[in-house]
Amino acid sequence: MEKSQKNGGDRMTEGIFKTYKLITKLSGTITTRSPMRIGAGRGLEVLESDLPIVKNARGLPVIPGSSLKGFFRGNLQRILYMKFDGEGVESLLNEIFGGKEKDENTSSILFHELKAEANKYKIAERKHIAINPEKGSVRNLFDVECVMDGSMFSGCLLTARNLSPKGLALLKTVIDATNFGLAKLGGFKSRGYGSIEIRLDELRFILPGKNADELKEGLIIDGLIPNKEKSCLKLNSAKFRADGKVWIDDTEVKAQIHETPSFFGVEIVITEDEISKLFDGLLKVVV
C-alpha cells in the first residue's frame, strides 16, 4: 500500500513537472505621464461622472489585466510586422497570448490587475465636448473621469508558464516604445491621454523539480514557447547556469539563487537594471 502511494505520488509529481517546465513572474510599476483613463462604461449615479474609470471594491483606480494584455499584444504585433510576414507574426502572438479559435493555444501569459499605490494617485474630472461631424457644431458637453499624471500603479504585471526567456524579452520592445512615447494605454489617446512609463522591478524564474547543484552544472530547458513551425520566431529552449555567476542564454546577470519549496525547485531572482540588461542581451540573439 505504501509503495503504491509512493508510486502514485511520483507519477503526480512527474506530471506537474512535465506541465510546468519554467514559471516566470514579472513585477513592475506603471507611472502616468499624462491623464489616463480606462473606462468602466457610462455612469449611472446622479453625482457620478458621465464616463467613470475602472476601480476596485475599495475605490482605488486599477489597470485591469485584460487592458494590459491588449496593450502588449497590439503593440507587439505592430513592432513584429515591421520585420516579419503576417502569418508568422499571428502564429507567434497566438502562442504567447492565446488564440481566438477553440483549437488554438490558451495564453501562456496571465496578466494581473495593477492597483494604484496609496497616496500616489489623483483622480480628476475633465470636461470635453462632442462635435456633430455633419454640421461641425458642438453636440453636447460631457465629464470624463481620469487619473492624472504622476499616478503610480504597481504589483505583479504577469506570470507565465513555459514561456522562454527570449519570448518574454519580446515584451521589452513594447516597454521601450512606450517609454519613448510611441505606445499609449487606455482610451482618449487622440485627446492626449494614455502616456505612461513602465519600470521593471523584479523578475523571477522558477525551475520546477530542479536544484541548485543541477543549476551549477548547467540546465537546458526544451519544449518552451514559442515553438510552432508557422511562428516567425522559434524560441523554444533556454539555458540556465549558476557557477558563481548567473548565465541565462549566454547573458550574464547579477541574481539571487535559492531553492523554493512551492514547486520543489530552484528560483532565480533578478531586479531592476539587471532585468533590462538581460532582456537587451536576449533580444540581440533574437533579432
Coordinates of C-alpha atoms in Angstrom, one line a residue:
M1 CA 0.0 0.0 0.0
E2 CA 2.8 2.4 1.0
K3 CA 4.7 1.5 -2.2
S4 CA 1.6 2.1 -4.3
Q5 CA 1.0 5.5 -2.7
K6 CA 4.7 6.4 -3.3
N7 CA 4.4 5.4 -7.0
G8 CA 1.2 7.4 -7.3
G9 CA 2.9 10.5 -5.8
D10 CA 5.9 10.1 -8.1
R11 CA 3.6 10.0 -11.1
M12 CA 1.7 13.1 -10.0
T13 CA 5.0 15.0 -9.4
E14 CA 6.3 13.9 -12.8
G15 CA 3.0 15.1 -14.4
I16 CA 3.3 18.5 -12.7
F17 CA 6.9 18.9 -13.8
K18 CA 6.0 17.9 -17.4
T19 CA 3.4 20.6 -17.4
Y20 CA 5.5 23.3 -15.7
K21 CA 9.0 23.4 -17.2
L22 CA 9.6 27.1 -16.4
I23 CA 7.5 29.5 -14.4
T24 CA 8.1 33.3 -14.7
K25 CA 6.8 36.2 -12.6
L26 CA 7.5 39.8 -13.6
S27 CA 6.7 42.7 -11.4
G28 CA 6.8 46.4 -12.1
T29 CA 5.4 49.9 -11.8
I30 CA 3.4 52.0 -14.3
T31 CA 3.6 55.8 -13.8
T32 CA 1.2 58.0 -15.8
R33 CA 2.9 60.8 -17.8
S34 CA -0.4 62.4 -18.9
P35 CA -4.0 61.9 -17.8
M36 CA -5.1 58.3 -18.3
R37 CA -8.5 56.6 -18.4
I38 CA -9.6 53.0 -18.6
G39 CA -13.3 53.3 -18.8
A40 CA -16.0 51.5 -16.8
G41 CA -18.9 52.3 -19.1
R42 CA -21.3 55.2 -18.6
G43 CA -22.0 56.5 -15.1
L44 CA -25.5 55.7 -13.8
E45 CA -25.4 57.6 -10.5
V46 CA -26.6 61.3 -10.3
L47 CA -23.3 62.5 -8.8
E48 CA -21.1 60.2 -10.9
S49 CA -19.0 61.2 -13.8
D50 CA -20.5 60.6 -17.3
L51 CA -17.6 58.3 -18.1
P52 CA -16.1 56.9 -14.9
I53 CA -12.8 54.9 -14.7
V54 CA -12.4 51.3 -13.5
K55 CA -11.9 51.0 -9.7
N56 CA -11.7 48.1 -7.3
A57 CA -14.0 47.4 -4.4
R58 CA -12.1 49.8 -2.2
G59 CA -12.4 52.6 -4.7
L60 CA -8.8 52.5 -5.9
P61 CA -8.2 53.1 -9.6
V62 CA -6.9 49.9 -11.3
I63 CA -5.4 48.8 -14.6
P64 CA -7.2 45.5 -15.4
G65 CA -5.2 42.6 -16.7
S66 CA -7.3 42.5 -19.8
S67 CA -6.2 46.0 -20.6
L68 CA -2.5 45.1 -20.2
K69 CA -2.9 42.0 -22.4
G70 CA -4.5 44.0 -25.2
F71 CA -1.9 46.8 -24.8
F72 CA 1.1 44.4 -25.1
R73 CA -0.4 42.2 -27.8
G74 CA -1.5 45.0 -30.0
N75 CA 1.8 46.9 -29.8
L76 CA 4.0 43.8 -30.1
Q77 CA 2.0 43.0 -33.3
R78 CA 2.8 46.4 -34.8
I79 CA 6.5 46.0 -33.9
L80 CA 6.8 42.5 -35.3
Y81 CA 5.1 43.4 -38.6
M82 CA 8.0 45.8 -39.3
K83 CA 10.3 42.7 -39.7
F84 CA 8.2 39.6 -40.3
D85 CA 5.2 38.5 -42.5
G86 CA 1.7 38.5 -41.2
E87 CA 1.1 34.7 -40.9
G88 CA 4.3 34.1 -38.9
V89 CA 3.5 37.1 -36.6
E90 CA -0.1 35.9 -35.9
S91 CA 1.1 32.4 -35.1
L92 CA 3.7 33.7 -32.7
L93 CA 1.2 36.0 -31.0
N94 CA -1.3 33.2 -30.6
E95 CA 1.3 31.0 -28.9
I96 CA 2.2 33.7 -26.4
F97 CA -1.1 35.5 -25.8
G98 CA -3.6 32.7 -26.8
G99 CA -5.7 32.3 -29.9
K100 CA -9.3 33.1 -30.6
E101 CA -10.2 29.7 -32.1
K102 CA -11.1 26.7 -29.9
D103 CA -8.2 24.6 -31.4
E104 CA -5.6 27.3 -30.7
N105 CA -3.4 27.7 -27.7
T106 CA -4.6 29.2 -24.4
S107 CA -2.4 32.1 -23.3
S108 CA 1.0 31.2 -21.9
I109 CA 0.9 34.6 -20.1
L110 CA -1.5 35.7 -17.3
F111 CA -1.6 39.5 -16.9
H112 CA -2.6 40.7 -13.5
E113 CA -4.6 43.7 -12.3
L114 CA -2.4 46.6 -11.0
K115 CA -3.9 48.9 -8.4
A116 CA -2.9 52.5 -7.7
E117 CA -0.4 53.0 -4.8
A118 CA -2.0 54.6 -1.8
N119 CA -1.4 58.4 -1.7
K120 CA 0.3 58.2 -5.1
Y121 CA -2.6 58.9 -7.4
K122 CA -5.0 61.6 -8.2
I123 CA -8.5 61.3 -9.7
A124 CA -9.9 64.2 -11.7
E125 CA -12.8 65.1 -13.9
R126 CA -12.2 66.8 -17.2
K127 CA -14.9 68.4 -19.4
H128 CA -15.0 67.6 -23.1
I129 CA -17.2 68.5 -26.0
A130 CA -18.7 66.2 -28.6
I131 CA -18.7 67.6 -32.1
N132 CA -21.5 66.9 -34.7
P133 CA -19.5 65.5 -37.6
E134 CA -22.1 66.7 -40.2
K135 CA -22.6 70.3 -39.0
G136 CA -19.3 70.8 -37.2
S137 CA -21.2 72.3 -34.3
V138 CA -21.0 71.4 -30.6
R139 CA -23.3 68.5 -29.9
N140 CA -23.0 68.2 -26.1
L141 CA -20.7 68.6 -23.1
F142 CA -19.7 65.7 -21.0
D143 CA -17.5 64.9 -18.0
V144 CA -14.6 62.4 -18.2
E145 CA -13.0 60.8 -15.1
C146 CA -9.3 60.1 -15.3
V147 CA -6.2 59.6 -13.2
M148 CA -3.8 62.5 -13.5
D149 CA -0.1 62.4 -14.5
G150 CA 2.2 61.2 -11.8
S151 CA -0.2 58.4 -10.6
M152 CA 1.6 55.1 -9.9
F153 CA 0.3 51.6 -10.3
S154 CA 2.5 48.7 -9.1
G155 CA 2.5 45.0 -8.5
C156 CA 2.8 41.8 -10.4
L157 CA 2.5 42.6 -14.1
L158 CA 2.3 39.0 -15.3
T159 CA 3.0 35.3 -14.7
A160 CA 3.9 32.9 -17.5
R161 CA 4.1 29.2 -17.9
N162 CA 6.7 27.6 -20.2
L163 CA 7.4 30.9 -22.0
S164 CA 11.1 31.1 -23.0
P165 CA 13.2 34.0 -21.7
K166 CA 13.7 35.1 -25.3
G167 CA 9.9 35.1 -25.8
L168 CA 9.4 37.1 -22.6
A169 CA 12.1 39.6 -23.8
L170 CA 10.0 40.5 -26.8
L171 CA 7.8 42.4 -24.4
K172 CA 10.8 44.7 -23.7
T173 CA 10.3 46.1 -27.3
V174 CA 6.8 47.3 -26.2
I175 CA 8.1 48.8 -23.0
D176 CA 10.9 50.7 -24.9
A177 CA 8.3 52.0 -27.4
T178 CA 6.1 53.0 -24.5
N179 CA 8.8 54.9 -22.6
F180 CA 9.7 56.6 -25.8
G181 CA 6.2 57.9 -26.1
L182 CA 5.1 55.7 -29.1
A183 CA 2.6 53.5 -27.3
K184 CA -0.3 54.7 -25.1
L185 CA -2.6 52.9 -22.6
G186 CA -6.4 53.3 -22.2
G187 CA -8.9 55.5 -24.1
F188 CA -9.0 59.0 -25.5
K189 CA -5.5 58.7 -26.9
S190 CA -6.2 61.2 -29.7
R191 CA -7.1 63.8 -26.9
G192 CA -3.6 63.4 -25.3
Y193 CA -4.5 60.7 -22.7
G194 CA -2.6 57.5 -22.0
S195 CA 1.1 58.4 -21.9
I196 CA 2.8 56.1 -19.4
E197 CA 6.2 54.9 -18.2
I198 CA 6.9 51.3 -17.4
R199 CA 9.6 50.3 -14.9
L200 CA 10.5 46.6 -14.3
D201 CA 11.2 45.9 -10.6
E202 CA 11.7 42.2 -10.2
L203 CA 11.9 39.1 -12.4
R204 CA 11.6 35.6 -11.1
F205 CA 12.4 32.3 -12.9
I206 CA 11.3 29.1 -11.2
L207 CA 12.7 25.8 -12.5
P208 CA 10.3 23.2 -11.0
G209 CA 11.9 19.9 -10.0
K210 CA 15.4 21.2 -10.3
N211 CA 18.0 22.0 -7.6
A212 CA 21.0 24.3 -7.1
D213 CA 23.5 21.6 -7.9
E214 CA 21.9 21.0 -11.3
L215 CA 22.0 24.7 -12.0
K216 CA 25.7 24.8 -11.3
E217 CA 26.3 22.2 -13.9
G218 CA 24.0 24.0 -16.4
L219 CA 20.5 23.2 -17.5
I220 CA 18.9 23.3 -20.9
I221 CA 15.1 23.5 -20.9
D222 CA 13.4 22.4 -24.1
G223 CA 9.8 22.5 -25.3
L224 CA 9.2 26.1 -24.4
I225 CA 7.0 28.7 -26.1
P226 CA 7.0 29.8 -28.9
N227 CA 7.8 26.6 -30.9
K228 CA 5.3 26.2 -33.7
E229 CA 6.7 25.9 -37.3
K230 CA 4.5 28.7 -38.6
S231 CA 5.7 31.2 -36.0
C232 CA 8.1 33.9 -37.2
L233 CA 10.4 33.1 -34.4
K234 CA 11.2 29.7 -32.7
L235 CA 12.5 30.4 -29.2
N236 CA 11.6 27.1 -27.7
S237 CA 14.7 26.4 -25.4
A238 CA 16.6 28.1 -22.7
K239 CA 19.9 27.7 -20.9
F240 CA 20.5 28.4 -17.2
R241 CA 23.8 28.2 -15.4
A242 CA 24.9 29.5 -12.0
D243 CA 28.5 28.8 -11.0
G244 CA 29.3 31.9 -9.0
K245 CA 27.9 34.0 -11.9
V246 CA 24.4 33.6 -13.3
W247 CA 24.0 33.0 -17.1
I248 CA 20.7 32.9 -18.9
D249 CA 21.0 32.0 -22.6
D250 CA 24.7 33.3 -22.6
T251 CA 23.8 36.6 -21.0
E252 CA 25.4 37.2 -17.6
V253 CA 23.3 38.9 -14.9
K254 CA 23.5 39.5 -11.2
A255 CA 20.9 37.4 -9.4
Q256 CA 19.9 35.6 -6.2
I257 CA 19.6 31.9 -6.3
H258 CA 17.6 29.9 -3.7
E259 CA 15.5 26.7 -3.6
T260 CA 11.8 27.1 -3.4
P261 CA 9.5 24.5 -1.7
S262 CA 6.5 25.7 -3.7
F263 CA 7.5 23.8 -6.8
F264 CA 10.2 21.6 -5.3
G265 CA 12.6 23.6 -7.5
V266 CA 15.1 26.4 -7.7
E267 CA 14.4 30.1 -8.1
I268 CA 16.4 32.8 -9.9
V269 CA 15.6 36.4 -8.8
I270 CA 16.7 39.4 -10.9
T271 CA 16.0 43.0 -10.0
E272 CA 15.7 46.4 -11.7
D273 CA 18.6 47.3 -14.1
E274 CA 19.7 43.7 -14.4
I275 CA 16.3 42.8 -16.0
S276 CA 16.8 45.3 -18.8
K277 CA 20.4 44.1 -19.2
L278 CA 19.1 40.5 -19.6
F279 CA 16.3 41.4 -22.0
D280 CA 18.6 43.5 -24.2
G281 CA 21.1 40.7 -24.3
L282 CA 18.4 38.2 -25.3
L283 CA 16.9 40.5 -27.9
K284 CA 20.3 40.8 -29.6
V285 CA 20.2 37.0 -30.2
V286 CA 16.5 37.0 -31.3
V287 CA 16.8 39.7 -34.0

